Short mmCIF file of N, CA and C in Angstrom, two decimals:
data_model
loop_
_atom_site.label_atom_id
_atom_site.label_comp_id
_atom_site.label_asym_id
_atom_site.label_seq_id
_atom_site.Cartn_x
_atom_site.Cartn_y
_atom_site.Cartn_z
N UNK A 1 -5.21 18.77 11.85
CA UNK A 1 -4.15 18.43 11.26
C UNK A 1 -4.14 17.65 10.12
N UNK A 2 -3.32 18.16 9.06
CA UNK A 2 -3.71 17.78 8.08
C UNK A 2 -1.94 16.64 7.58
N UNK A 3 -2.13 16.04 6.92
CA UNK A 3 -0.40 15.10 6.47
C UNK A 3 -0.09 15.66 5.34
N UNK A 4 1.20 16.20 5.29
CA UNK A 4 1.55 17.08 4.30
C UNK A 4 1.90 16.12 3.02
N UNK A 5 2.91 15.28 3.74
CA UNK A 5 3.79 14.43 2.62
C UNK A 5 4.32 12.98 3.57
N UNK A 6 4.42 12.03 3.01
CA UNK A 6 4.47 10.55 3.59
C UNK A 6 5.87 10.07 2.60
N UNK A 7 7.15 10.01 3.49
CA UNK A 7 7.78 9.50 2.71
C UNK A 7 8.79 8.31 2.80
N UNK A 8 8.81 7.45 1.87
CA UNK A 8 9.23 6.00 1.92
C UNK A 8 10.77 5.92 1.24
N UNK A 9 11.85 5.33 1.85
CA UNK A 9 13.20 5.18 1.38
C UNK A 9 12.89 3.87 1.37
N UNK A 10 13.82 3.40 -0.11
CA UNK A 10 14.14 2.25 -0.12
C UNK A 10 15.14 2.00 -1.56
N UNK A 11 15.42 0.87 -1.48
CA UNK A 11 16.13 -0.02 -2.18
C UNK A 11 15.85 -0.30 -3.51
N UNK A 12 14.59 -0.62 -3.45
CA UNK A 12 13.33 -1.68 -4.05
C UNK A 12 12.58 -0.56 -4.92
N UNK A 13 13.60 0.58 -5.44
CA UNK A 13 12.44 1.65 -6.06
C UNK A 13 11.96 1.57 -6.85
N UNK A 14 11.96 0.78 -8.17
CA UNK A 14 10.88 0.51 -9.23
C UNK A 14 9.55 -0.26 -9.04
N UNK A 15 9.93 -1.31 -7.82
CA UNK A 15 8.80 -2.13 -7.40
C UNK A 15 7.53 -1.30 -6.81
N UNK A 16 8.01 -0.19 -6.14
CA UNK A 16 7.01 0.83 -5.58
C UNK A 16 6.55 1.60 -6.40
N UNK A 17 7.17 1.86 -7.88
CA UNK A 17 6.53 2.73 -8.96
C UNK A 17 5.59 1.84 -9.36
N UNK A 18 5.63 0.58 -9.61
CA UNK A 18 4.86 -0.05 -10.29
C UNK A 18 3.53 -0.54 -9.40
N UNK A 19 3.84 -0.98 -8.15
CA UNK A 19 2.50 -1.11 -7.12
C UNK A 19 2.01 0.11 -6.59
N UNK A 20 2.48 1.56 -6.69
CA UNK A 20 1.47 2.75 -6.22
C UNK A 20 0.72 2.98 -7.41
N UNK A 21 1.20 2.70 -8.74
CA UNK A 21 0.91 3.24 -9.80
C UNK A 21 -0.24 2.08 -10.24
N UNK A 22 -0.07 1.01 -10.31
CA UNK A 22 -1.15 0.08 -10.72
C UNK A 22 -2.05 -0.68 -9.61
N UNK A 23 -1.71 -0.62 -8.58
CA UNK A 23 -2.47 -1.22 -7.60
C UNK A 23 -3.21 -0.09 -6.73
N UNK A 24 -2.58 0.51 -6.12
CA UNK A 24 -3.09 1.91 -5.37
C UNK A 24 -3.53 3.10 -6.15
N UNK A 25 -3.22 3.06 -7.50
CA UNK A 25 -3.79 3.99 -8.83
C UNK A 25 -3.65 5.24 -8.13
N UNK A 26 -2.11 5.66 -7.57
CA UNK A 26 -1.94 6.91 -7.47
C UNK A 26 -1.18 7.64 -8.44
N UNK A 27 -2.00 9.09 -8.34
CA UNK A 27 -1.21 9.81 -9.79
C UNK A 27 0.40 10.27 -9.39
N UNK A 28 1.25 9.85 -10.43
CA UNK A 28 2.52 10.16 -10.78
C UNK A 28 2.46 11.57 -10.93
N UNK A 29 3.22 12.38 -9.94
CA UNK A 29 3.25 13.85 -10.15
C UNK A 29 4.87 14.21 -10.77
N UNK A 30 5.69 13.68 -10.33
CA UNK A 30 6.81 13.97 -10.91
C UNK A 30 8.11 12.40 -10.63
N UNK A 31 8.94 12.35 -11.77
CA UNK A 31 9.96 11.19 -11.39
C UNK A 31 11.15 11.57 -11.92
N UNK A 32 12.03 10.75 -11.26
CA UNK A 32 13.39 11.35 -11.83
C UNK A 32 14.24 9.89 -11.66
N UNK A 33 15.28 9.69 -11.64
CA UNK A 33 16.03 8.18 -11.11
C UNK A 33 16.28 8.25 -9.83
N UNK A 34 16.32 8.97 -8.72
CA UNK A 34 16.16 8.94 -7.47
C UNK A 34 15.23 9.37 -6.66
N UNK A 35 14.08 9.47 -7.29
CA UNK A 35 12.71 9.88 -6.27
C UNK A 35 11.51 10.09 -7.48
N UNK A 36 10.23 9.33 -6.89
CA UNK A 36 9.17 9.64 -7.59
C UNK A 36 8.07 10.27 -6.42
N UNK A 37 7.33 11.47 -6.83
CA UNK A 37 6.35 12.09 -6.04
C UNK A 37 5.10 11.32 -6.51
N UNK A 38 3.92 11.45 -5.76
CA UNK A 38 2.64 10.95 -5.90
C UNK A 38 1.71 11.77 -5.50
N UNK A 39 0.43 11.77 -6.07
CA UNK A 39 -0.56 12.76 -5.41
C UNK A 39 -1.41 11.65 -4.21
N UNK A 40 -1.31 11.86 -3.20
CA UNK A 40 -2.65 11.18 -2.27
C UNK A 40 -3.40 11.68 -1.65
N UNK A 41 -4.69 11.82 -2.20
CA UNK A 41 -5.59 13.20 -1.74
C UNK A 41 -5.20 14.35 -1.89
N UNK A 42 -5.05 15.06 -0.33
CA UNK A 42 -4.69 16.08 -0.25
C UNK A 42 -3.09 16.18 0.31
N UNK A 43 -2.51 15.19 0.25
CA UNK A 43 -0.81 15.20 0.72
C UNK A 43 -0.29 14.34 -0.66
N UNK A 44 1.04 14.22 -0.45
CA UNK A 44 1.89 13.56 -1.58
C UNK A 44 2.82 12.43 -0.57
N UNK A 45 3.08 11.66 -1.50
CA UNK A 45 3.64 10.75 -0.94
C UNK A 45 5.17 10.41 -1.99
N UNK A 46 6.22 10.53 -1.53
CA UNK A 46 7.31 10.36 -1.91
C UNK A 46 8.09 9.36 -1.89
N UNK A 47 8.65 8.56 -2.87
CA UNK A 47 9.72 7.40 -2.75
C UNK A 47 11.25 8.10 -3.01
N UNK A 48 11.86 7.80 -2.39
CA UNK A 48 13.48 8.04 -2.49
C UNK A 48 14.02 7.03 -2.54
N UNK A 49 15.11 6.84 -3.51
CA UNK A 49 16.11 5.68 -3.79
C UNK A 49 17.03 5.85 -2.84
N UNK A 50 17.47 4.54 -2.28
CA UNK A 50 18.80 4.68 -1.45
C UNK A 50 19.65 3.76 -1.75
N UNK A 51 20.77 3.73 -1.14
CA UNK A 51 22.10 2.69 -1.48
C UNK A 51 21.62 1.35 -0.73
N UNK A 52 22.02 0.34 -1.92
CA UNK A 52 21.52 -1.20 -1.24
C UNK A 52 22.31 -1.53 0.11
N UNK A 53 21.84 -2.15 0.46
CA UNK A 53 21.88 -2.67 2.01
C UNK A 53 21.40 -1.68 3.14
N UNK A 54 20.91 -0.35 2.86
CA UNK A 54 20.22 0.21 3.87
C UNK A 54 18.90 -0.17 4.32
N UNK A 55 19.28 -0.10 6.14
CA UNK A 55 17.81 -0.68 6.56
C UNK A 55 17.04 0.31 7.37
N UNK A 56 15.65 0.08 7.57
CA UNK A 56 15.23 0.89 8.12
C UNK A 56 14.20 0.35 9.50
N UNK A 57 14.10 1.01 10.43
CA UNK A 57 13.13 0.40 11.04
C UNK A 57 11.69 0.22 10.82
N UNK A 58 11.13 -0.89 10.85
CA UNK A 58 9.77 -1.21 10.21
C UNK A 58 8.60 -0.23 10.80
N UNK A 59 7.86 -0.22 9.76
CA UNK A 59 6.70 0.98 9.73
C UNK A 59 5.26 0.02 9.81
N UNK A 60 4.29 0.20 10.60
CA UNK A 60 3.05 -0.33 10.14
C UNK A 60 1.97 0.48 9.49
N UNK A 61 1.51 0.30 8.37
CA UNK A 61 0.43 1.43 7.51
C UNK A 61 -0.99 0.72 7.98
N UNK A 62 -1.96 1.30 8.43
CA UNK A 62 -2.95 0.84 8.38
C UNK A 62 -4.48 1.63 7.62
N UNK A 63 -5.15 1.07 6.60
CA UNK A 63 -6.08 1.80 5.91
C UNK A 63 -7.13 1.10 6.10
N UNK A 64 -7.90 2.05 6.31
CA UNK A 64 -9.98 1.39 6.26
C UNK A 64 -10.46 2.36 4.89
N UNK A 65 -11.19 1.06 4.00
CA UNK A 65 -11.42 1.50 3.18
C UNK A 65 -12.92 1.44 2.94
N UNK A 66 -13.75 1.64 2.11
CA UNK A 66 -15.10 1.66 1.70
C UNK A 66 -14.98 -0.13 1.79
N UNK A 67 -16.41 -0.87 1.77
CA UNK A 67 -16.49 -1.90 1.40
C UNK A 67 -16.30 -2.40 -0.41
N UNK A 68 -16.62 -1.09 -0.84
CA UNK A 68 -16.44 -1.20 -2.22
C UNK A 68 -14.78 -0.97 -2.81
N UNK A 69 -14.45 -0.35 -2.47
CA UNK A 69 -13.13 0.35 -2.15
C UNK A 69 -12.32 -0.89 -1.91
N UNK A 70 -12.55 -1.90 -1.00
CA UNK A 70 -11.67 -2.80 -0.54
C UNK A 70 -11.91 -3.92 -1.60
N UNK A 71 -13.10 -4.19 -2.09
CA UNK A 71 -13.04 -5.48 -3.19
C UNK A 71 -12.44 -4.95 -4.00
N UNK A 72 -12.28 -3.58 -4.83
CA UNK A 72 -11.68 -3.16 -5.98
C UNK A 72 -10.24 -3.29 -5.66
N UNK A 73 -9.63 -2.84 -4.26
CA UNK A 73 -8.26 -3.20 -4.03
C UNK A 73 -8.10 -4.62 -4.12
N UNK A 74 -8.39 -5.40 -3.78
CA UNK A 74 -8.29 -7.21 -3.72
C UNK A 74 -8.40 -7.22 -5.38
N UNK A 75 -9.25 -7.20 -6.15
CA UNK A 75 -9.30 -7.11 -7.51
C UNK A 75 -8.13 -6.86 -8.06
N UNK A 76 -7.46 -5.43 -7.71
CA UNK A 76 -6.81 -4.84 -8.42
C UNK A 76 -5.01 -5.77 -8.01
N UNK A 77 -5.11 -6.35 -6.80
CA UNK A 77 -3.94 -6.99 -6.15
C UNK A 77 -3.95 -8.19 -7.00
N UNK A 78 -4.85 -8.66 -7.16
CA UNK A 78 -4.94 -10.65 -7.71
C UNK A 78 -4.51 -10.16 -8.95
N UNK A 79 -4.85 -9.13 -9.68
CA UNK A 79 -4.05 -8.99 -11.05
C UNK A 79 -3.03 -8.32 -11.22
N UNK A 80 -2.56 -7.72 -10.19
CA UNK A 80 -1.23 -7.49 -10.17
C UNK A 80 -0.06 -8.63 -10.01
N UNK A 81 -0.91 -9.62 -9.00
CA UNK A 81 0.63 -11.28 -8.92
C UNK A 81 0.06 -11.46 -10.09
N UNK A 82 -1.20 -11.67 -10.73
CA UNK A 82 -1.07 -12.73 -11.86
C UNK A 82 -0.33 -11.75 -12.56
N UNK A 83 -0.06 -10.88 -13.24
CA UNK A 83 0.45 -10.09 -14.56
C UNK A 83 1.92 -10.42 -13.76
N UNK A 84 2.34 -9.86 -12.88
CA UNK A 84 4.14 -10.01 -12.54
C UNK A 84 4.03 -11.12 -11.79
N UNK A 85 3.37 -11.85 -11.63
CA UNK A 85 3.99 -13.36 -10.83
C UNK A 85 4.32 -12.72 -9.22
N UNK A 86 5.28 -13.47 -9.20
CA UNK A 86 6.07 -13.32 -7.66
C UNK A 86 6.43 -11.94 -7.41
N UNK A 87 6.12 -11.47 -6.29
CA UNK A 87 6.19 -9.95 -6.22
C UNK A 87 7.23 -9.58 -4.94
N UNK A 88 8.12 -8.40 -4.86
CA UNK A 88 8.39 -8.02 -3.36
C UNK A 88 7.46 -7.63 -2.51
N UNK A 89 6.26 -7.50 -3.11
CA UNK A 89 5.36 -6.90 -2.18
C UNK A 89 4.58 -8.43 -1.57
N UNK A 90 4.66 -8.95 -0.59
CA UNK A 90 4.24 -10.17 -0.18
C UNK A 90 3.22 -10.15 0.46
N UNK A 91 2.08 -10.85 -0.02
CA UNK A 91 0.95 -11.19 0.39
C UNK A 91 1.01 -11.96 1.68
N UNK A 92 0.46 -11.58 2.91
CA UNK A 92 0.50 -12.37 4.16
C UNK A 92 -0.72 -13.11 4.30
N UNK A 93 -1.78 -12.07 4.26
CA UNK A 93 -3.43 -12.52 4.18
C UNK A 93 -4.02 -11.71 3.06
N UNK A 94 -4.87 -12.18 2.46
CA UNK A 94 -5.90 -11.28 1.65
C UNK A 94 -6.87 -12.16 1.52
N UNK A 95 -8.16 -11.61 2.33
CA UNK A 95 -9.33 -12.28 2.11
C UNK A 95 -10.28 -11.38 2.53
N UNK A 96 -11.69 -11.47 2.81
CA UNK A 96 -12.99 -10.64 2.96
C UNK A 96 -12.52 -9.37 4.28
N UNK A 97 -11.96 -9.98 5.41
CA UNK A 97 -12.04 -9.04 6.29
C UNK A 97 -10.70 -8.42 6.37
N UNK A 98 -9.75 -8.98 5.78
CA UNK A 98 -8.31 -7.97 6.06
C UNK A 98 -7.42 -8.29 4.59
N UNK A 99 -6.46 -7.35 4.36
CA UNK A 99 -5.75 -7.64 3.50
C UNK A 99 -4.23 -7.15 4.10
N UNK A 100 -2.96 -7.86 4.45
CA UNK A 100 -1.80 -7.65 4.88
C UNK A 100 -0.76 -8.09 4.16
N UNK A 101 -0.32 -6.86 3.54
CA UNK A 101 0.80 -7.05 2.93
C UNK A 101 2.65 -7.16 3.70
N UNK A 102 3.52 -7.24 3.26
CA UNK A 102 4.73 -6.75 3.70
C UNK A 102 5.68 -6.19 2.09
N UNK A 103 6.18 -4.95 2.54
CA UNK A 103 6.68 -4.39 1.17
C UNK A 103 8.00 -4.83 1.23
N UNK A 104 8.90 -4.32 0.07
CA UNK A 104 10.14 -4.73 0.18
C UNK A 104 11.24 -4.58 1.10
N UNK A 105 10.81 -3.53 2.17
CA UNK A 105 11.60 -2.94 2.82
C UNK A 105 11.06 -3.67 4.82
N UNK A 106 10.06 -4.28 4.60
CA UNK A 106 9.47 -4.60 5.61
C UNK A 106 8.74 -4.05 6.34
N UNK A 107 8.17 -3.39 5.78
CA UNK A 107 6.52 -2.43 6.27
C UNK A 107 5.79 -3.24 6.33
N UNK A 108 4.69 -3.29 7.20
CA UNK A 108 3.52 -4.22 6.91
C UNK A 108 2.11 -3.10 6.55
N UNK A 109 1.55 -3.84 5.78
CA UNK A 109 0.57 -2.58 5.37
C UNK A 109 -0.50 -3.77 5.98
N UNK A 110 -1.60 -2.89 6.29
CA UNK A 110 -2.98 -3.72 6.44
C UNK A 110 -4.00 -2.79 5.93
N UNK A 111 -5.15 -3.25 4.88
CA UNK A 111 -6.15 -2.67 4.36
C UNK A 111 -7.34 -3.41 4.89
N UNK A 112 -8.32 -2.78 5.41
CA UNK A 112 -9.52 -3.30 5.81
C UNK A 112 -10.90 -2.55 5.45
N UNK A 113 -12.46 -3.29 5.22
CA UNK A 113 -13.36 -2.58 5.20
C UNK A 113 -13.87 -2.22 6.48
N UNK A 114 -14.84 -1.22 6.50
CA UNK A 114 -15.31 -0.60 7.79
C UNK A 114 -15.83 -1.74 8.50
N UNK A 115 -15.68 -1.99 10.08
CA UNK A 115 -15.84 -3.21 10.85
C UNK A 115 -17.16 -2.83 10.86
N UNK A 116 -17.88 -3.86 11.14
CA UNK A 116 -19.36 -3.95 11.31
C UNK A 116 -19.85 -4.92 12.44
N UNK A 117 -20.66 -4.12 13.10
CA UNK A 117 -21.17 -4.85 14.54
C UNK A 117 -22.50 -5.83 14.20
N UNK A 118 -22.51 -6.82 14.47
CA UNK A 118 -23.41 -7.79 14.43
C UNK A 118 -24.59 -7.46 15.49
N UNK A 119 -25.56 -6.74 15.75
CA UNK A 119 -26.51 -6.54 16.62
C UNK A 119 -27.46 -7.23 16.57
N UNK A 120 -27.38 -8.45 15.79
CA UNK A 120 -28.40 -9.91 15.90
C UNK A 120 -28.21 -10.99 16.75
N UNK A 121 -27.11 -10.48 17.38
CA UNK A 121 -26.41 -11.58 18.61
C UNK A 121 -26.95 -11.59 19.96
N UNK A 122 -27.25 -12.60 20.34
CA UNK A 122 -27.93 -12.48 21.98
C UNK A 122 -27.03 -11.95 22.92
N UNK A 123 -27.44 -11.19 23.72
CA UNK A 123 -26.78 -10.82 24.83
C UNK A 123 -26.95 -11.58 25.91
N UNK A 124 -27.61 -12.75 26.06
CA UNK A 124 -27.56 -13.43 27.44
C UNK A 124 -26.58 -13.95 27.84
N UNK A 125 -26.25 -14.04 29.34
CA UNK A 125 -25.15 -14.83 29.73
C UNK A 125 -25.81 -15.53 30.74
#
């Protein structure tokens, strides 16, 4: 099974454009006043502008990144917040183990490096 397209509907249209291009470094393929289309690996992400006051059921997005990709993401996020100040992408947790953000529409985003198991622990009871 292959994901063809992921669609986000939002009233915070421009916030997604800057977040997706600056932090996630997604390639913007098409852009209009009501839609942005990004390349994500072998699939697409589409951002569609909706009327103010429109609400959606919350969605949880989880991503596992390599350790290097994760550290790079954290640095990009820090720079993004430094450059833009307060953002509608609210950081909840941002440390070495997990990064959790809440986007302008209430979706929860989790980013984490691969989980490593410490085999050096004693198994005695």
